[in-house]
């Protein structure tokens, strides 16, 4: 059942923070959009990091403005201590530009990893690995998927670790590893099997693996979709030794941690999609108001009006569902029914894909210009499609939840 009451107005403090973020996006981030889009294109085709030097001064300004690590909920290490519901419109605003979240140190996979470290990491792990991430001195990667396994079927996962004295011996292969190739990446969070004899839900753990550990071998670079950053790769572990205290939570909590991350990242990705769709719609309407089809402006053509209407309807209805989901997570210690998350993912991502594609069609060749975000948004959404469960799986989860009522 839907919640009985969902807050609809932010507190004065949060309202002020949201206003500051929107102003920062328009006055500081947006003027740099063309230059950073061009740098991303160069970085996607060459070994150099052309983006880092351009993002660094923006990050410094965001930190000075108090717009830093906004994703981290109430915690001793949180600068603002926002709830999921309070943070939701800020994620959406960051979705207007593909790389904007990096300016606020809120990009994935780091944001999800930092929340896991804050919730499940020991104080020693937080001091050594979380604090540098919060200062943006390092970055991190998330390694869960495997070449011949499905995350929704964990019994097929093969990567494993065995305890050997004061260390874990880790072996296996991971693919679609996010963040592995970023220049500042220093660690990986790895989902692996640590006790094959336990009940299935207690067989797995998440280990923090320093990237420079002996036995960690980088594999293929999974690069594509033009302006997509070179952020994905395969990695193998060949008897890599990881300190025994580098386990998040307790051994056997791996699937619980995986589900926690899927809820957090799933919500953030859906909100980001809403921001991408909103920006695409704005650009689409502006373009159609200057383009003619025969004797009339394209914005008055029935086909384009239908697409505008579908996008607006989808945006407003999906936004209500997203805000409700964020509110539910706040009320239930960051838990969200799988059916609710599946509904949100099944709506937000296709909506953004359609909105961006229609805007690209309207802009024709201009869509590839560095002054516009459309190529970058399209690349990011295509990547997100690969990292999100197929729509058929999401629909099955929704149906199963409905049948269990």
Tab-separated table of C-alpha atoms in Angstrom:
chain	number	residue	atom	x	y	z
A	1	UNK	CA	0.000	0.000	0.000
A	2	UNK	CA	1.214	3.584	-0.609
A	3	UNK	CA	2.382	5.480	2.464
A	4	UNK	CA	-0.360	7.344	4.312
A	5	UNK	CA	1.553	10.626	4.284
A	6	UNK	CA	4.505	11.841	2.254
A	7	UNK	CA	6.131	15.162	3.012
A	8	UNK	CA	5.745	17.546	0.099
A	9	UNK	CA	7.772	20.583	1.193
A	10	UNK	CA	11.447	20.599	2.198
A	11	UNK	CA	12.623	22.265	5.363
A	12	UNK	CA	13.962	25.831	5.032
A	13	UNK	CA	17.536	24.520	5.379
A	14	UNK	CA	17.093	21.939	2.630
A	15	UNK	CA	15.194	24.387	0.419
A	16	UNK	CA	18.107	26.819	0.691
A	17	UNK	CA	20.565	24.040	-0.146
A	18	UNK	CA	18.543	22.995	-3.201
A	19	UNK	CA	18.434	26.600	-4.413
A	20	UNK	CA	22.195	26.920	-3.993
A	21	UNK	CA	22.792	23.741	-5.967
A	22	UNK	CA	20.544	24.867	-8.842
A	23	UNK	CA	22.260	28.251	-8.917
A	24	UNK	CA	25.671	26.573	-8.884
A	25	UNK	CA	24.646	24.316	-11.782
A	26	UNK	CA	23.568	27.320	-13.884
A	27	UNK	CA	26.368	29.747	-13.018
A	28	UNK	CA	29.392	27.481	-12.557
A	29	UNK	CA	28.815	24.061	-14.159
A	30	UNK	CA	26.733	24.884	-17.248
A	31	UNK	CA	29.214	27.451	-18.656
A	32	UNK	CA	31.871	24.706	-18.717
A	33	UNK	CA	29.650	22.157	-20.450
A	34	UNK	CA	31.067	22.532	-23.964
A	35	UNK	CA	34.727	22.450	-22.880
A	36	UNK	CA	34.293	19.377	-20.677
A	37	UNK	CA	32.203	17.545	-23.288
A	38	UNK	CA	35.045	18.094	-25.769
A	39	UNK	CA	37.586	16.858	-23.218
A	40	UNK	CA	35.504	13.744	-22.571
A	41	UNK	CA	35.451	13.000	-26.292
A	42	UNK	CA	39.234	13.275	-26.431
A	43	UNK	CA	39.673	11.096	-23.341
A	44	UNK	CA	37.408	8.421	-24.859
A	45	UNK	CA	39.738	8.031	-27.838
A	46	UNK	CA	43.132	8.522	-26.212
A	47	UNK	CA	45.143	7.597	-23.126
A	48	UNK	CA	45.275	11.087	-21.639
A	49	UNK	CA	43.008	12.370	-18.877
A	50	UNK	CA	41.814	15.609	-20.426
A	51	UNK	CA	38.870	15.905	-18.046
A	52	UNK	CA	40.488	15.893	-14.602
A	53	UNK	CA	42.206	19.294	-14.872
A	54	UNK	CA	38.907	20.904	-15.953
A	55	UNK	CA	36.832	19.280	-13.223
A	56	UNK	CA	39.281	20.021	-10.384
A	57	UNK	CA	38.490	23.753	-10.002
A	58	UNK	CA	34.755	23.027	-10.209
A	59	UNK	CA	35.077	20.458	-7.413
A	60	UNK	CA	36.959	22.957	-5.288
A	61	UNK	CA	34.218	25.553	-5.773
A	62	UNK	CA	31.507	22.996	-4.956
A	63	UNK	CA	33.296	22.009	-1.762
A	64	UNK	CA	33.672	25.637	-0.697
A	65	UNK	CA	29.978	26.180	-1.425
A	66	UNK	CA	28.988	23.335	0.909
A	67	UNK	CA	27.685	21.224	-1.998
A	68	UNK	CA	29.914	18.244	-1.272
A	69	UNK	CA	29.067	14.585	-0.536
A	70	UNK	CA	25.371	15.458	-0.457
A	71	UNK	CA	24.422	11.806	-1.043
A	72	UNK	CA	25.677	10.681	2.375
A	73	UNK	CA	22.769	10.387	4.814
A	74	UNK	CA	22.943	11.324	8.487
A	75	UNK	CA	26.416	10.260	9.596
A	76	UNK	CA	29.361	11.666	11.592
A	77	UNK	CA	31.140	12.057	8.253
A	78	UNK	CA	28.237	13.757	6.422
A	79	UNK	CA	28.578	17.432	5.599
A	80	UNK	CA	24.816	18.015	5.316
A	81	UNK	CA	23.175	14.818	6.587
A	82	UNK	CA	20.352	14.753	4.022
A	83	UNK	CA	17.652	12.111	3.893
A	84	UNK	CA	16.941	10.200	0.684
A	85	UNK	CA	13.825	12.338	0.144
A	86	UNK	CA	15.734	15.588	0.675
A	87	UNK	CA	18.533	14.526	-1.675
A	88	UNK	CA	16.188	13.334	-4.453
A	89	UNK	CA	15.695	16.661	-6.316
A	90	UNK	CA	19.443	17.308	-6.158
A	91	UNK	CA	20.232	14.032	-7.941
A	92	UNK	CA	17.680	14.974	-10.556
A	93	UNK	CA	19.351	18.358	-11.086
A	94	UNK	CA	22.714	16.639	-11.576
A	95	UNK	CA	21.160	14.498	-14.322
A	96	UNK	CA	20.894	17.549	-16.586
A	97	UNK	CA	24.600	17.123	-17.461
A	98	UNK	CA	26.147	13.637	-17.771
A	99	UNK	CA	29.235	14.381	-15.658
A	100	UNK	CA	27.786	16.913	-13.201
A	101	UNK	CA	27.651	14.478	-10.275
A	102	UNK	CA	31.454	14.286	-10.337
A	103	UNK	CA	31.646	17.992	-9.536
A	104	UNK	CA	29.861	17.334	-6.219
A	105	UNK	CA	31.752	14.079	-5.474
A	106	UNK	CA	28.465	12.242	-5.909
A	107	UNK	CA	29.124	10.135	-9.015
A	108	UNK	CA	28.708	6.387	-9.237
A	109	UNK	CA	30.146	3.977	-8.382
A	110	UNK	CA	31.793	6.041	-5.636
A	111	UNK	CA	28.584	7.355	-4.053
A	112	UNK	CA	27.176	3.852	-3.601
A	113	UNK	CA	30.526	2.508	-2.390
A	114	UNK	CA	30.946	5.328	0.121
A	115	UNK	CA	27.493	4.708	1.554
A	116	UNK	CA	28.366	1.021	1.979
A	117	UNK	CA	31.649	1.861	3.679
A	118	UNK	CA	29.895	4.345	5.951
A	119	UNK	CA	27.199	1.787	6.895
A	120	UNK	CA	29.192	-1.453	7.024
A	121	UNK	CA	32.885	-0.549	7.234
A	122	UNK	CA	34.952	-0.725	10.409
A	123	UNK	CA	36.438	2.491	11.762
A	124	UNK	CA	39.844	1.355	10.498
A	125	UNK	CA	38.484	0.891	6.966
A	126	UNK	CA	36.707	4.236	7.121
A	127	UNK	CA	39.861	6.057	8.217
A	128	UNK	CA	42.051	4.400	5.576
A	129	UNK	CA	39.673	4.173	2.599
A	130	UNK	CA	36.432	6.115	3.101
A	131	UNK	CA	37.941	9.427	4.200
A	132	UNK	CA	40.153	9.779	1.066
A	133	UNK	CA	37.069	9.037	-1.066
A	134	UNK	CA	35.076	11.706	0.740
A	135	UNK	CA	37.883	14.189	0.033
A	136	UNK	CA	37.967	13.060	-3.655
A	137	UNK	CA	41.636	12.183	-3.302
A	138	UNK	CA	40.890	8.663	-4.570
A	139	UNK	CA	38.129	6.822	-6.384
A	140	UNK	CA	36.788	3.288	-6.099
A	141	UNK	CA	35.301	0.491	-8.201
A	142	UNK	CA	32.443	-1.932	-7.724
A	143	UNK	CA	32.970	-5.562	-8.824
A	144	UNK	CA	29.977	-7.899	-8.592
A	145	UNK	CA	29.021	-9.154	-12.083
A	146	UNK	CA	30.801	-12.168	-13.607
A	147	UNK	CA	31.121	-13.338	-17.223
A	148	UNK	CA	29.042	-16.505	-16.775
A	149	UNK	CA	26.758	-15.577	-13.884
A	150	UNK	CA	23.712	-13.458	-13.113
A	151	UNK	CA	23.493	-11.264	-10.023
A	152	UNK	CA	19.810	-12.142	-9.568
A	153	UNK	CA	20.956	-15.800	-9.347
A	154	UNK	CA	23.831	-15.631	-6.795
A	155	UNK	CA	24.341	-19.390	-6.640
A	156	UNK	CA	26.011	-19.096	-10.065
A	157	UNK	CA	28.735	-16.687	-8.861
A	158	UNK	CA	32.199	-18.273	-8.974
A	159	UNK	CA	34.561	-15.670	-7.488
A	160	UNK	CA	35.611	-16.951	-4.067
A	161	UNK	CA	37.851	-16.169	-1.124
A	162	UNK	CA	39.199	-18.473	1.571
A	163	UNK	CA	40.630	-17.463	4.913
A	164	UNK	CA	44.338	-18.128	5.294
A	165	UNK	CA	45.757	-16.859	8.583
A	166	UNK	CA	45.443	-13.080	8.686
A	167	UNK	CA	44.299	-12.710	5.089
A	168	UNK	CA	41.756	-13.755	2.502
A	169	UNK	CA	42.981	-15.529	-0.650
A	170	UNK	CA	40.811	-14.220	-3.472
A	171	UNK	CA	40.400	-15.910	-6.868
A	172	UNK	CA	37.997	-15.384	-9.745
A	173	UNK	CA	36.996	-12.986	-12.502
A	174	UNK	CA	34.685	-9.974	-12.606
A	175	UNK	CA	33.284	-8.063	-15.565
A	176	UNK	CA	31.434	-4.752	-16.061
A	177	UNK	CA	33.586	-3.373	-13.256
A	178	UNK	CA	32.610	0.266	-12.789
A	179	UNK	CA	35.256	2.860	-11.999
A	180	UNK	CA	38.231	0.556	-12.444
A	181	UNK	CA	39.992	2.669	-15.065
A	182	UNK	CA	39.554	6.093	-13.469
A	183	UNK	CA	42.999	7.638	-12.870
A	184	UNK	CA	42.536	7.996	-9.100
A	185	UNK	CA	40.979	4.584	-8.421
A	186	UNK	CA	42.674	2.951	-5.429
A	187	UNK	CA	40.283	0.214	-4.277
A	188	UNK	CA	37.595	-2.234	-5.347
A	189	UNK	CA	34.604	-3.566	-3.443
A	190	UNK	CA	34.336	-7.211	-4.504
A	191	UNK	CA	31.372	-9.531	-3.958
A	192	UNK	CA	32.697	-13.072	-3.502
A	193	UNK	CA	31.806	-16.430	-1.975
A	194	UNK	CA	33.497	-16.980	1.395
A	195	UNK	CA	31.632	-20.000	2.813
A	196	UNK	CA	30.259	-22.537	0.348
A	197	UNK	CA	28.878	-24.701	3.181
A	198	UNK	CA	26.635	-22.047	4.712
A	199	UNK	CA	23.037	-21.345	3.736
A	200	UNK	CA	22.952	-19.563	0.371
A	201	UNK	CA	22.133	-16.152	1.823
A	202	UNK	CA	25.165	-16.410	4.144
A	203	UNK	CA	27.726	-17.692	1.618
A	204	UNK	CA	28.904	-14.317	0.306
A	205	UNK	CA	30.918	-11.366	1.597
A	206	UNK	CA	32.117	-8.030	0.252
A	207	UNK	CA	35.870	-7.438	0.468
A	208	UNK	CA	37.711	-4.147	0.012
A	209	UNK	CA	40.635	-4.958	-2.264
A	210	UNK	CA	43.424	-2.395	-2.780
A	211	UNK	CA	43.989	-2.056	-6.526
A	212	UNK	CA	47.748	-2.505	-6.145
A	213	UNK	CA	47.374	-5.891	-4.443
A	214	UNK	CA	49.548	-8.629	-5.958
A	215	UNK	CA	47.359	-10.956	-8.006
A	216	UNK	CA	44.920	-8.274	-9.188
A	217	UNK	CA	45.096	-8.291	-12.989
A	218	UNK	CA	43.252	-5.818	-15.219
A	219	UNK	CA	41.602	-7.404	-18.253
A	220	UNK	CA	39.745	-6.014	-21.239
A	221	UNK	CA	38.733	-2.378	-21.363
A	222	UNK	CA	35.014	-2.333	-22.121
A	223	UNK	CA	34.764	0.887	-24.074
A	224	UNK	CA	32.074	2.027	-26.441
A	225	UNK	CA	29.211	4.364	-27.294
A	226	UNK	CA	31.410	7.237	-28.375
A	227	UNK	CA	31.662	9.755	-25.562
A	228	UNK	CA	31.224	7.213	-22.754
A	229	UNK	CA	34.131	7.455	-20.369
A	230	UNK	CA	36.534	4.529	-20.197
A	231	UNK	CA	35.131	3.447	-16.843
A	232	UNK	CA	34.420	-0.251	-17.372
A	233	UNK	CA	36.792	-3.172	-17.500
A	234	UNK	CA	37.284	-6.796	-16.589
A	235	UNK	CA	39.475	-7.797	-13.675
A	236	UNK	CA	40.774	-11.146	-12.458
A	237	UNK	CA	42.076	-12.184	-9.055
A	238	UNK	CA	44.795	-14.804	-8.993
A	239	UNK	CA	45.299	-15.860	-5.394
A	240	UNK	CA	45.271	-12.207	-4.332
A	241	UNK	CA	45.836	-11.769	-0.593
A	242	UNK	CA	43.534	-9.291	1.131
A	243	UNK	CA	43.888	-8.400	4.855
A	244	UNK	CA	41.377	-10.287	6.994
A	245	UNK	CA	39.868	-7.073	8.381
A	246	UNK	CA	39.030	-5.800	4.850
A	247	UNK	CA	35.574	-7.394	4.959
A	248	UNK	CA	32.540	-5.074	5.056
A	249	UNK	CA	30.229	-5.890	7.932
A	250	UNK	CA	30.597	-9.540	8.910
A	251	UNK	CA	31.498	-12.506	6.704
A	252	UNK	CA	28.265	-13.771	5.199
A	253	UNK	CA	26.599	-10.354	4.833
A	254	UNK	CA	27.507	-10.029	1.142
A	255	UNK	CA	24.013	-10.461	-0.330
A	256	UNK	CA	22.551	-8.079	2.240
A	257	UNK	CA	25.160	-5.495	1.245
A	258	UNK	CA	24.525	-6.142	-2.458
A	259	UNK	CA	20.803	-5.545	-1.989
A	260	UNK	CA	21.456	-2.372	0.018
A	261	UNK	CA	23.630	-1.043	-2.796
A	262	UNK	CA	21.081	-1.985	-5.442
A	263	UNK	CA	18.395	-0.010	-3.596
A	264	UNK	CA	20.559	3.089	-3.157
A	265	UNK	CA	22.019	3.103	-6.656
A	266	UNK	CA	18.699	2.104	-8.217
A	267	UNK	CA	16.978	5.094	-6.629
A	268	UNK	CA	19.785	7.492	-7.549
A	269	UNK	CA	19.944	6.226	-11.141
A	270	UNK	CA	16.178	6.627	-11.563
A	271	UNK	CA	16.329	10.196	-10.257
A	272	UNK	CA	19.296	10.925	-12.545
A	273	UNK	CA	17.208	9.617	-15.470
A	274	UNK	CA	14.464	12.086	-14.616
A	275	UNK	CA	16.972	14.936	-14.782
A	276	UNK	CA	18.288	13.688	-18.118
A	277	UNK	CA	14.761	13.430	-19.523
A	278	UNK	CA	13.852	16.913	-18.260
A	279	UNK	CA	16.909	18.460	-19.937
A	280	UNK	CA	16.239	16.542	-23.154
A	281	UNK	CA	12.641	17.762	-23.196
A	282	UNK	CA	13.708	21.386	-22.712
A	283	UNK	CA	16.171	21.095	-25.585
A	284	UNK	CA	13.602	19.319	-27.764
A	285	UNK	CA	10.981	22.056	-27.358
A	286	UNK	CA	13.522	24.825	-27.971
A	287	UNK	CA	14.649	23.090	-31.164
A	288	UNK	CA	11.122	22.444	-32.456
A	289	UNK	CA	10.217	26.102	-31.975
A	290	UNK	CA	12.831	27.044	-34.594
A	291	UNK	CA	12.321	24.192	-37.058
A	292	UNK	CA	9.643	24.028	-39.774
A	293	UNK	CA	7.812	21.088	-41.291
A	294	UNK	CA	6.228	22.460	-44.424
A	295	UNK	CA	4.380	25.664	-43.546
A	296	UNK	CA	4.159	25.136	-39.785
A	297	UNK	CA	6.616	25.091	-36.923
A	298	UNK	CA	7.596	21.549	-35.964
A	299	UNK	CA	6.421	22.150	-32.395
A	300	UNK	CA	2.827	22.209	-33.701
A	301	UNK	CA	3.103	18.904	-35.582
A	302	UNK	CA	0.920	16.154	-34.017
A	303	UNK	CA	3.744	13.595	-33.828
A	304	UNK	CA	6.058	15.921	-31.947
A	305	UNK	CA	3.236	17.112	-29.686
A	306	UNK	CA	2.478	13.490	-28.824
A	307	UNK	CA	6.113	12.929	-27.888
A	308	UNK	CA	6.199	16.081	-25.774
A	309	UNK	CA	3.007	15.010	-23.987
A	310	UNK	CA	4.268	11.469	-23.354
A	311	UNK	CA	7.512	12.791	-21.914
A	312	UNK	CA	5.844	15.311	-19.625
A	313	UNK	CA	3.288	12.780	-18.404
A	314	UNK	CA	6.004	10.211	-17.796
A	315	UNK	CA	8.200	12.721	-15.990
A	316	UNK	CA	5.541	13.906	-13.571
A	317	UNK	CA	4.145	10.458	-12.747
A	318	UNK	CA	7.566	8.808	-12.392
A	319	UNK	CA	8.805	11.686	-10.246
A	320	UNK	CA	5.928	11.101	-7.812
A	321	UNK	CA	6.835	7.409	-7.601
A	322	UNK	CA	10.528	8.258	-7.097
A	323	UNK	CA	9.787	10.717	-4.292
A	324	UNK	CA	7.512	8.157	-2.641
A	325	UNK	CA	10.259	5.530	-2.879
A	326	UNK	CA	12.799	7.911	-1.337
A	327	UNK	CA	10.364	8.693	1.485
A	328	UNK	CA	9.789	4.978	2.111
A	329	UNK	CA	13.532	4.391	2.352
A	330	UNK	CA	13.791	7.145	4.948
A	331	UNK	CA	11.013	5.579	6.996
A	332	UNK	CA	12.377	2.019	6.757
A	333	UNK	CA	16.130	2.307	7.375
A	334	UNK	CA	16.949	2.518	3.627
A	335	UNK	CA	14.865	-0.550	2.812
A	336	UNK	CA	12.522	-0.595	-0.189
A	337	UNK	CA	10.317	-3.451	-1.407
A	338	UNK	CA	11.820	-5.061	-4.544
A	339	UNK	CA	8.520	-4.480	-6.343
A	340	UNK	CA	8.730	-0.727	-5.693
A	341	UNK	CA	12.301	-0.480	-6.979
A	342	UNK	CA	11.447	-2.566	-10.050
A	343	UNK	CA	8.500	-0.276	-10.867
A	344	UNK	CA	10.721	2.777	-10.611
A	345	UNK	CA	13.496	1.296	-12.770
A	346	UNK	CA	11.030	0.035	-15.379
A	347	UNK	CA	9.627	3.548	-15.822
A	348	UNK	CA	12.539	5.962	-15.386
A	349	UNK	CA	15.156	4.473	-17.699
A	350	UNK	CA	12.920	3.905	-20.789
A	351	UNK	CA	11.460	7.386	-20.277
A	352	UNK	CA	14.917	8.985	-20.352
A	353	UNK	CA	16.067	6.875	-23.315
A	354	UNK	CA	13.033	7.961	-25.375
A	355	UNK	CA	13.291	11.629	-24.378
A	356	UNK	CA	16.969	11.839	-25.287
A	357	UNK	CA	16.489	9.923	-28.538
A	358	UNK	CA	13.635	12.194	-29.628
A	359	UNK	CA	15.706	15.256	-28.842
A	360	UNK	CA	18.573	13.823	-30.887
A	361	UNK	CA	16.201	13.241	-33.823
A	362	UNK	CA	15.027	16.842	-33.653
A	363	UNK	CA	18.567	18.239	-33.471
A	364	UNK	CA	19.896	15.980	-36.264
A	365	UNK	CA	23.663	16.510	-36.715
A	366	UNK	CA	23.713	19.290	-34.118
A	367	UNK	CA	23.011	16.663	-31.437
A	368	UNK	CA	26.674	15.654	-31.608
A	369	UNK	CA	27.939	19.166	-30.949
A	370	UNK	CA	30.019	19.533	-27.786
A	371	UNK	CA	27.847	22.442	-26.657
A	372	UNK	CA	24.929	20.045	-26.081
A	373	UNK	CA	24.715	17.163	-23.577
A	374	UNK	CA	22.726	14.832	-25.819
A	375	UNK	CA	25.565	12.573	-26.996
A	376	UNK	CA	26.847	12.192	-23.452
A	377	UNK	CA	23.381	11.552	-22.034
A	378	UNK	CA	22.709	8.941	-24.706
A	379	UNK	CA	26.000	7.172	-24.006
A	380	UNK	CA	25.378	7.158	-20.263
A	381	UNK	CA	21.835	5.838	-20.684
A	382	UNK	CA	22.990	3.041	-22.986
A	383	UNK	CA	25.539	2.050	-20.373
A	384	UNK	CA	22.863	2.182	-17.688
A	385	UNK	CA	20.702	-0.143	-19.779
A	386	UNK	CA	23.484	-2.725	-19.678
A	387	UNK	CA	23.864	-2.414	-15.897
A	388	UNK	CA	20.123	-2.512	-15.084
A	389	UNK	CA	18.095	-5.772	-15.058
A	390	UNK	CA	16.233	-6.338	-18.345
A	391	UNK	CA	12.717	-4.936	-18.479
A	392	UNK	CA	11.319	-8.495	-18.519
A	393	UNK	CA	13.068	-9.255	-15.198
A	394	UNK	CA	11.735	-6.026	-13.687
A	395	UNK	CA	8.202	-6.831	-14.832
A	396	UNK	CA	8.500	-10.327	-13.338
A	397	UNK	CA	9.505	-8.812	-9.981
A	398	UNK	CA	6.526	-6.456	-10.113
A	399	UNK	CA	4.138	-9.304	-10.930
A	400	UNK	CA	5.545	-11.553	-8.200
A	401	UNK	CA	5.132	-8.800	-5.644
A	402	UNK	CA	1.546	-8.277	-6.753
A	403	UNK	CA	0.728	-11.981	-6.547
A	404	UNK	CA	2.111	-12.181	-2.992
A	405	UNK	CA	-0.267	-9.502	-1.678
